């Protein structure tokens, strides 16, 4: 797993690449909330280069969604590959964390 | 310990790996099985499906069955041929009743962080079966392709 982030105003853009395999999902769960701050309360998860994630990783997304909402922020997803997008739809997690086809559209959605 | 009906393997077909009960150690059987799928020319979607179901089974065993206790063990038995992949994952726990797991796609459960693994195993695999105790899961991925007498994998 490779995780990079950058702050854009009130939003943090997080690029998660590679495979989130087993123990790495716990690392992801621990890292994601810490990327937010009092100023940056929304996350854009850029999954363009994410090849694999299981329900443990999805749980990390759901947890950070709840944290963001408590801080009046949002979490959205950008450009997942078809297998990942399908997984998010099957679990209905895409209804909590909407999927966008571009960073621009995601920025607009979170109001950045 | 018995192989459930419909999985199309015998004890002699199965390779066994026993690992300590940590997610890091669980990577070993996963990596070996995925390598065998690739050698048997399973396609990318099939490998994604088996990898996902296997991770769900391993995660359930390590975290829920064995309660993250590193002194316990996880047993994996598997057989991969060009026609099918069969995987068994067993933990030392007291098991669970699969039918009592709440539907993770129900509106009231969507925001729960846990509970999606069992549903995903059933969606992505051809057949999923638990023993009566509920501490052993069998996964089958049957392929659409493959001749009547497939060659063995390299």
mmCIF file of C-alpha atoms in Angstrom:
data_model
loop_
_atom_site.group_PDB
_atom_site.id
_atom_site.type_symbol
_atom_site.label_atom_id
_atom_site.label_comp_id
_atom_site.label_asym_id
_atom_site.label_seq_id
_atom_site.Cartn_x
_atom_site.Cartn_y
_atom_site.Cartn_z
ATOM 1 C CA UNK A 1 0.000 0.000 0.000
ATOM 2 C CA UNK A 2 1.182 3.474 -0.837
ATOM 3 C CA UNK A 3 -0.586 6.411 0.753
ATOM 4 C CA UNK A 4 0.040 10.068 -0.133
ATOM 5 C CA UNK A 5 -1.918 13.105 0.957
ATOM 6 C CA UNK A 6 -2.056 16.820 0.316
ATOM 7 C CA UNK A 7 -4.196 19.538 1.878
ATOM 8 C CA UNK A 8 -6.316 21.709 -0.415
ATOM 9 C CA UNK A 9 -8.092 24.273 1.767
ATOM 10 C CA UNK A 10 -10.696 22.472 3.866
ATOM 11 C CA UNK A 11 -10.108 19.189 2.075
ATOM 12 C CA UNK A 12 -7.417 16.527 2.180
ATOM 13 C CA UNK A 13 -6.826 14.616 -1.041
ATOM 14 C CA UNK A 14 -5.603 11.105 -0.185
ATOM 15 C CA UNK A 15 -4.182 8.887 -2.900
ATOM 16 C CA UNK A 16 -4.231 5.202 -1.944
ATOM 17 C CA UNK A 17 -2.351 2.987 -4.406
ATOM 18 C CA UNK A 18 -1.407 -0.664 -4.737
ATOM 19 C CA UNK A 19 -3.002 -3.346 -2.598
ATOM 20 C CA UNK A 20 -4.433 -2.912 0.891
ATOM 21 C CA UNK A 21 -3.746 -6.428 2.074
ATOM 22 C CA UNK A 22 -4.658 -7.858 5.510
ATOM 23 C CA UNK A 23 -2.596 -6.012 8.159
ATOM 24 C CA UNK A 24 -2.280 -2.961 5.907
ATOM 25 C CA UNK A 25 -6.002 -2.353 6.340
ATOM 26 C CA UNK A 26 -5.458 -1.779 10.058
ATOM 27 C CA UNK A 27 -2.689 0.679 9.186
ATOM 28 C CA UNK A 28 -5.050 2.469 6.804
ATOM 29 C CA UNK A 29 -7.719 2.628 9.484
ATOM 30 C CA UNK A 30 -5.231 4.160 11.909
ATOM 31 C CA UNK A 31 -3.839 6.671 9.415
ATOM 32 C CA UNK A 32 -6.925 8.102 7.711
ATOM 33 C CA UNK A 33 -8.493 10.017 10.636
ATOM 34 C CA UNK A 34 -5.127 11.582 11.459
ATOM 35 C CA UNK A 35 -4.979 13.198 8.030
ATOM 36 C CA UNK A 36 -7.882 15.465 8.945
ATOM 37 C CA UNK A 37 -7.423 18.592 11.018
ATOM 38 C CA UNK A 38 -9.650 21.260 12.537
ATOM 39 C CA UNK A 39 -9.358 23.174 9.252
ATOM 40 C CA UNK A 40 -9.477 20.242 6.827
ATOM 41 C CA UNK A 41 -12.505 18.121 7.698
ATOM 42 C CA UNK A 42 -13.302 16.533 4.322
ATOM 43 C CA UNK A 43 -11.438 13.806 2.487
ATOM 44 C CA UNK A 44 -11.230 12.959 -1.183
ATOM 45 C CA UNK A 45 -10.031 9.365 -1.534
ATOM 46 C CA UNK A 46 -8.325 9.039 -4.913
ATOM 47 C CA UNK A 47 -8.459 5.300 -5.711
ATOM 48 C CA UNK A 48 -7.222 5.531 -9.318
ATOM 49 C CA UNK A 49 -4.298 3.212 -8.613
ATOM 50 C CA UNK A 50 -5.852 1.020 -5.928
ATOM 51 C CA UNK A 51 -5.730 -2.592 -7.090
ATOM 52 C CA UNK A 52 -7.204 -4.435 -4.127
ATOM 53 C CA UNK A 53 -9.043 -3.834 -0.879
ATOM 54 C CA UNK A 54 -11.151 -6.102 1.351
ATOM 55 C CA UNK A 55 -13.893 -5.400 3.854
ATOM 56 C CA UNK A 56 -11.248 -4.436 6.425
ATOM 57 C CA UNK A 57 -10.160 -1.545 4.207
ATOM 58 C CA UNK A 58 -13.759 -0.657 3.456
ATOM 59 C CA UNK A 59 -14.335 -0.539 7.208
ATOM 60 C CA UNK A 60 -11.557 2.065 7.407
ATOM 61 C CA UNK A 61 -13.450 4.165 4.835
ATOM 62 C CA UNK A 62 -16.700 3.868 6.799
ATOM 63 C CA UNK A 63 -15.000 4.820 10.058
ATOM 64 C CA UNK A 64 -13.404 7.936 8.595
ATOM 65 C CA UNK A 65 -16.729 8.855 6.968
ATOM 66 C CA UNK A 66 -18.301 8.856 10.423
ATOM 67 C CA UNK A 67 -15.435 10.911 11.857
ATOM 68 C CA UNK A 68 -15.711 13.448 9.041
ATOM 69 C CA UNK A 69 -19.454 13.787 9.500
ATOM 70 C CA UNK A 70 -18.989 14.467 13.225
ATOM 71 C CA UNK A 71 -16.750 17.370 12.151
ATOM 72 C CA UNK A 72 -19.255 18.559 9.526
ATOM 73 C CA UNK A 73 -17.083 17.243 6.715
ATOM 74 C CA UNK A 74 -17.551 14.649 3.963
ATOM 75 C CA UNK A 75 -15.639 11.768 2.468
ATOM 76 C CA UNK A 76 -15.944 11.035 -1.249
ATOM 77 C CA UNK A 77 -14.216 8.636 -3.622
ATOM 78 C CA UNK A 78 -12.606 9.371 -6.980
ATOM 79 C CA UNK A 79 -12.056 7.111 -9.943
ATOM 80 C CA UNK A 80 -11.936 3.602 -8.480
ATOM 81 C CA UNK A 81 -11.069 0.768 -10.874
ATOM 82 C CA UNK A 82 -14.073 -1.353 -11.938
ATOM 83 C CA UNK A 83 -13.523 -4.218 -9.421
ATOM 84 C CA UNK A 84 -13.201 -1.748 -6.544
ATOM 85 C CA UNK A 85 -16.187 0.313 -7.717
ATOM 86 C CA UNK A 86 -18.216 -2.890 -7.961
ATOM 87 C CA UNK A 87 -17.208 -3.883 -4.435
ATOM 88 C CA UNK A 88 -18.251 -0.479 -3.092
ATOM 89 C CA UNK A 89 -21.616 -0.784 -4.848
ATOM 90 C CA UNK A 90 -22.264 -4.380 -3.707
ATOM 91 C CA UNK A 91 -21.688 -3.344 -0.098
ATOM 92 C CA UNK A 92 -23.703 -0.115 -0.653
ATOM 93 C CA UNK A 93 -20.796 1.816 0.833
ATOM 94 C CA UNK A 94 -20.938 3.951 -2.308
ATOM 95 C CA UNK A 95 -24.169 5.360 -0.878
ATOM 96 C CA UNK A 96 -22.228 6.661 2.140
ATOM 97 C CA UNK A 97 -19.134 7.734 0.213
ATOM 98 C CA UNK A 98 -20.248 8.869 -3.247
ATOM 99 C CA UNK A 99 -18.080 7.979 -6.231
ATOM 100 C CA UNK A 100 -16.937 10.637 -8.725
ATOM 101 C CA UNK A 101 -15.148 10.233 -12.015
ATOM 102 C CA UNK A 102 -12.735 13.122 -11.595
ATOM 103 C CA UNK A 103 -10.997 15.123 -8.903
ATOM 104 C CA UNK A 104 -12.732 18.262 -10.174
ATOM 105 C CA UNK A 105 -16.163 16.739 -9.628
ATOM 106 C CA UNK A 106 -15.136 15.516 -6.173
ATOM 107 C CA UNK A 107 -13.801 18.963 -5.215
ATOM 108 C CA UNK A 108 -17.124 20.491 -6.236
ATOM 109 C CA UNK A 109 -19.027 17.880 -4.214
ATOM 110 C CA UNK A 110 -17.142 18.617 -1.001
ATOM 111 C CA UNK A 111 -17.416 22.336 -1.632
ATOM 112 C CA UNK A 112 -13.739 23.009 -2.114
ATOM 113 C CA UNK B 1 -12.794 -31.801 9.337
ATOM 114 C CA UNK B 2 -14.910 -33.452 6.623
ATOM 115 C CA UNK B 3 -14.924 -31.926 3.169
ATOM 116 C CA UNK B 4 -18.448 -30.671 2.491
ATOM 117 C CA UNK B 5 -20.305 -32.058 -0.530
ATOM 118 C CA UNK B 6 -19.961 -30.283 -3.843
ATOM 119 C CA UNK B 7 -16.342 -29.174 -3.526
ATOM 120 C CA UNK B 8 -14.929 -31.879 -5.791
ATOM 121 C CA UNK B 9 -11.716 -32.615 -3.879
ATOM 122 C CA UNK B 10 -10.391 -35.303 -1.567
ATOM 123 C CA UNK B 11 -8.019 -35.001 1.384
ATOM 124 C CA UNK B 12 -5.196 -36.140 -0.874
ATOM 125 C CA UNK B 13 -5.706 -33.106 -3.142
ATOM 126 C CA UNK B 14 -5.248 -30.573 -0.349
ATOM 127 C CA UNK B 15 -2.074 -28.762 0.705
ATOM 128 C CA UNK B 16 -2.040 -27.611 4.322
ATOM 129 C CA UNK B 17 -0.399 -24.504 5.790
ATOM 130 C CA UNK B 18 -0.582 -23.644 9.488
ATOM 131 C CA UNK B 19 0.322 -20.101 10.537
ATOM 132 C CA UNK B 20 0.368 -18.143 13.806
ATOM 133 C CA UNK B 21 -2.763 -16.108 14.397
ATOM 134 C CA UNK B 22 -1.732 -12.698 13.046
ATOM 135 C CA UNK B 23 -2.770 -10.866 9.895
ATOM 136 C CA UNK B 24 0.905 -10.561 8.942
ATOM 137 C CA UNK B 25 1.400 -14.332 9.103
ATOM 138 C CA UNK B 26 -1.861 -14.919 7.239
ATOM 139 C CA UNK B 27 -0.242 -13.263 4.221
ATOM 140 C CA UNK B 28 1.855 -16.403 3.583
ATOM 141 C CA UNK B 29 -0.968 -18.777 2.594
ATOM 142 C CA UNK B 30 -2.704 -15.981 0.727
ATOM 143 C CA UNK B 31 0.365 -15.200 -1.362
ATOM 144 C CA UNK B 32 0.942 -18.900 -2.129
ATOM 145 C CA UNK B 33 -2.637 -19.472 -3.231
ATOM 146 C CA UNK B 34 -2.692 -16.341 -5.388
ATOM 147 C CA UNK B 35 0.549 -17.445 -7.052
ATOM 148 C CA UNK B 36 -1.028 -20.814 -7.855
ATOM 149 C CA UNK B 37 -4.106 -19.140 -9.323
ATOM 150 C CA UNK B 38 -1.872 -17.090 -11.601
ATOM 151 C CA UNK B 39 0.083 -20.211 -12.596
ATOM 152 C CA UNK B 40 -3.205 -21.907 -13.472
ATOM 153 C CA UNK B 41 -4.147 -18.895 -15.607
ATOM 154 C CA UNK B 42 -7.122 -17.724 -13.596
ATOM 155 C CA UNK B 43 -8.055 -14.313 -15.009
ATOM 156 C CA UNK B 44 -7.813 -11.015 -13.131
ATOM 157 C CA UNK B 45 -11.472 -10.984 -12.057
ATOM 158 C CA UNK B 46 -11.274 -14.557 -10.758
ATOM 159 C CA UNK B 47 -8.082 -13.819 -8.835
ATOM 160 C CA UNK B 48 -9.657 -10.684 -7.354
ATOM 161 C CA UNK B 49 -12.685 -12.727 -6.254
ATOM 162 C CA UNK B 50 -10.682 -15.528 -4.639
ATOM 163 C CA UNK B 51 -8.250 -13.120 -2.993
ATOM 164 C CA UNK B 52 -11.155 -11.139 -1.571
ATOM 165 C CA UNK B 53 -13.001 -14.178 -0.215
ATOM 166 C CA UNK B 54 -9.797 -15.635 1.202
ATOM 167 C CA UNK B 55 -8.928 -12.362 2.969
ATOM 168 C CA UNK B 56 -12.426 -12.235 4.430
ATOM 169 C CA UNK B 57 -12.061 -15.791 5.732
ATOM 170 C CA UNK B 58 -8.575 -15.142 7.137
ATOM 171 C CA UNK B 59 -9.676 -11.895 8.753
ATOM 172 C CA UNK B 60 -12.654 -13.592 10.386
ATOM 173 C CA UNK B 61 -10.400 -16.380 11.671
ATOM 174 C CA UNK B 62 -7.688 -14.097 13.085
ATOM 175 C CA UNK B 63 -9.858 -11.313 14.499
ATOM 176 C CA UNK B 64 -13.150 -12.943 15.415
ATOM 177 C CA UNK B 65 -12.508 -16.692 15.713
ATOM 178 C CA UNK B 66 -9.153 -16.473 17.458
ATOM 179 C CA UNK B 67 -9.764 -13.015 18.980
ATOM 180 C CA UNK B 68 -6.356 -11.676 17.806
ATOM 181 C CA UNK B 69 -4.612 -14.113 20.155
ATOM 182 C CA UNK B 70 -1.142 -14.704 18.632
ATOM 183 C CA UNK B 71 -0.699 -17.943 20.586
ATOM 184 C CA UNK B 72 -3.474 -19.500 18.503
ATOM 185 C CA UNK B 73 -3.195 -20.804 14.956
ATOM 186 C CA UNK B 74 -4.990 -20.588 11.648
ATOM 187 C CA UNK B 75 -5.104 -23.675 9.429
ATOM 188 C CA UNK B 76 -5.449 -23.237 5.656
ATOM 189 C CA UNK B 77 -5.936 -26.160 3.270
ATOM 190 C CA UNK B 78 -6.218 -25.606 -0.445
ATOM 191 C CA UNK B 79 -6.253 -27.122 -3.907
ATOM 192 C CA UNK B 80 -5.884 -25.123 -7.113
ATOM 193 C CA UNK B 81 -6.367 -26.676 -10.540
ATOM 194 C CA UNK B 82 -7.159 -25.058 -13.879
ATOM 195 C CA UNK B 83 -10.800 -25.905 -13.255
ATOM 196 C CA UNK B 84 -11.348 -24.861 -9.656
ATOM 197 C CA UNK B 85 -9.908 -23.410 -6.478
ATOM 198 C CA UNK B 86 -10.910 -24.932 -3.148
ATOM 199 C CA UNK B 87 -9.818 -23.314 0.106
ATOM 200 C CA UNK B 88 -10.540 -24.154 3.732
ATOM 201 C CA UNK B 89 -9.762 -21.783 6.629
ATOM 202 C CA UNK B 90 -10.114 -22.965 10.222
ATOM 203 C CA UNK B 91 -9.544 -21.176 13.532
ATOM 204 C CA UNK B 92 -9.392 -22.376 17.153
ATOM 205 C CA UNK B 93 -12.458 -20.416 18.230
ATOM 206 C CA UNK B 94 -15.855 -21.562 19.348
ATOM 207 C CA UNK B 95 -17.407 -20.647 16.013
ATOM 208 C CA UNK B 96 -20.482 -18.664 15.048
ATOM 209 C CA UNK B 97 -23.850 -19.125 13.384
ATOM 210 C CA UNK B 98 -23.627 -17.641 9.869
ATOM 211 C CA UNK B 99 -27.390 -17.220 9.545
ATOM 212 C CA UNK B 100 -27.389 -14.896 12.557
ATOM 213 C CA UNK B 101 -24.998 -12.392 10.988
ATOM 214 C CA UNK B 102 -26.987 -9.230 10.219
ATOM 215 C CA UNK B 103 -27.338 -8.175 6.576
ATOM 216 C CA UNK B 104 -24.628 -5.517 6.125
ATOM 217 C CA UNK B 105 -26.518 -3.977 3.199
ATOM 218 C CA UNK B 106 -29.635 -3.263 5.276
ATOM 219 C CA UNK B 107 -30.152 0.475 5.768
ATOM 220 C CA UNK B 108 -29.661 0.248 9.523
ATOM 221 C CA UNK B 109 -26.310 -1.572 9.142
ATOM 222 C CA UNK B 110 -24.664 0.465 6.396
ATOM 223 C CA UNK B 111 -22.565 2.518 8.791
ATOM 224 C CA UNK B 112 -21.384 -0.437 10.840
ATOM 225 C CA UNK B 113 -17.673 -0.923 10.214
ATOM 226 C CA UNK B 114 -17.862 -4.740 10.462
ATOM 227 C CA UNK B 115 -20.021 -7.533 9.095
ATOM 228 C CA UNK B 116 -19.402 -7.431 5.335
ATOM 229 C CA UNK B 117 -16.999 -10.367 5.056
ATOM 230 C CA UNK B 118 -19.501 -13.217 5.037
ATOM 231 C CA UNK B 119 -21.700 -11.511 2.451
ATOM 232 C CA UNK B 120 -18.703 -10.862 0.189
ATOM 233 C CA UNK B 121 -17.543 -14.483 0.384
ATOM 234 C CA UNK B 122 -20.992 -15.587 -0.761
ATOM 235 C CA UNK B 123 -21.181 -13.019 -3.577
ATOM 236 C CA UNK B 124 -17.721 -13.663 -5.023
ATOM 237 C CA UNK B 125 -17.412 -17.440 -4.655
ATOM 238 C CA UNK B 126 -19.318 -20.278 -6.313
ATOM 239 C CA UNK B 127 -19.963 -22.097 -3.040
ATOM 240 C CA UNK B 128 -19.369 -21.276 0.638
ATOM 241 C CA UNK B 129 -19.901 -23.810 3.417
ATOM 242 C CA UNK B 130 -19.321 -23.766 7.178
ATOM 243 C CA UNK B 131 -18.922 -26.707 9.515
ATOM 244 C CA UNK B 132 -21.513 -27.150 12.243
ATOM 245 C CA UNK B 133 -19.347 -25.492 14.887
ATOM 246 C CA UNK B 134 -18.811 -22.472 12.664
ATOM 247 C CA UNK B 135 -15.020 -22.273 12.997
ATOM 248 C CA UNK B 136 -14.211 -23.723 9.567
ATOM 249 C CA UNK B 137 -15.184 -22.253 6.213
ATOM 250 C CA UNK B 138 -14.854 -23.874 2.797
ATOM 251 C CA UNK B 139 -14.667 -21.743 -0.341
ATOM 252 C CA UNK B 140 -15.072 -22.950 -3.917
ATOM 253 C CA UNK B 141 -14.392 -20.997 -7.095
ATOM 254 C CA UNK B 142 -15.512 -23.043 -10.084
ATOM 255 C CA UNK B 143 -14.312 -21.755 -13.426
ATOM 256 C CA UNK B 144 -16.434 -21.402 -16.544
ATOM 257 C CA UNK B 145 -13.445 -22.318 -18.688
ATOM 258 C CA UNK B 146 -11.301 -25.444 -18.814
ATOM 259 C CA UNK B 147 -11.478 -28.597 -20.890
ATOM 260 C CA UNK B 148 -12.714 -31.977 -19.752
ATOM 261 C CA UNK B 149 -9.186 -33.084 -18.863
ATOM 262 C CA UNK B 150 -7.279 -29.927 -17.928
ATOM 263 C CA UNK B 151 -3.517 -30.029 -17.739
ATOM 264 C CA UNK B 152 -2.004 -29.693 -14.276
ATOM 265 C CA UNK B 153 -0.721 -26.248 -13.297
ATOM 266 C CA UNK B 154 3.016 -25.694 -13.641
#
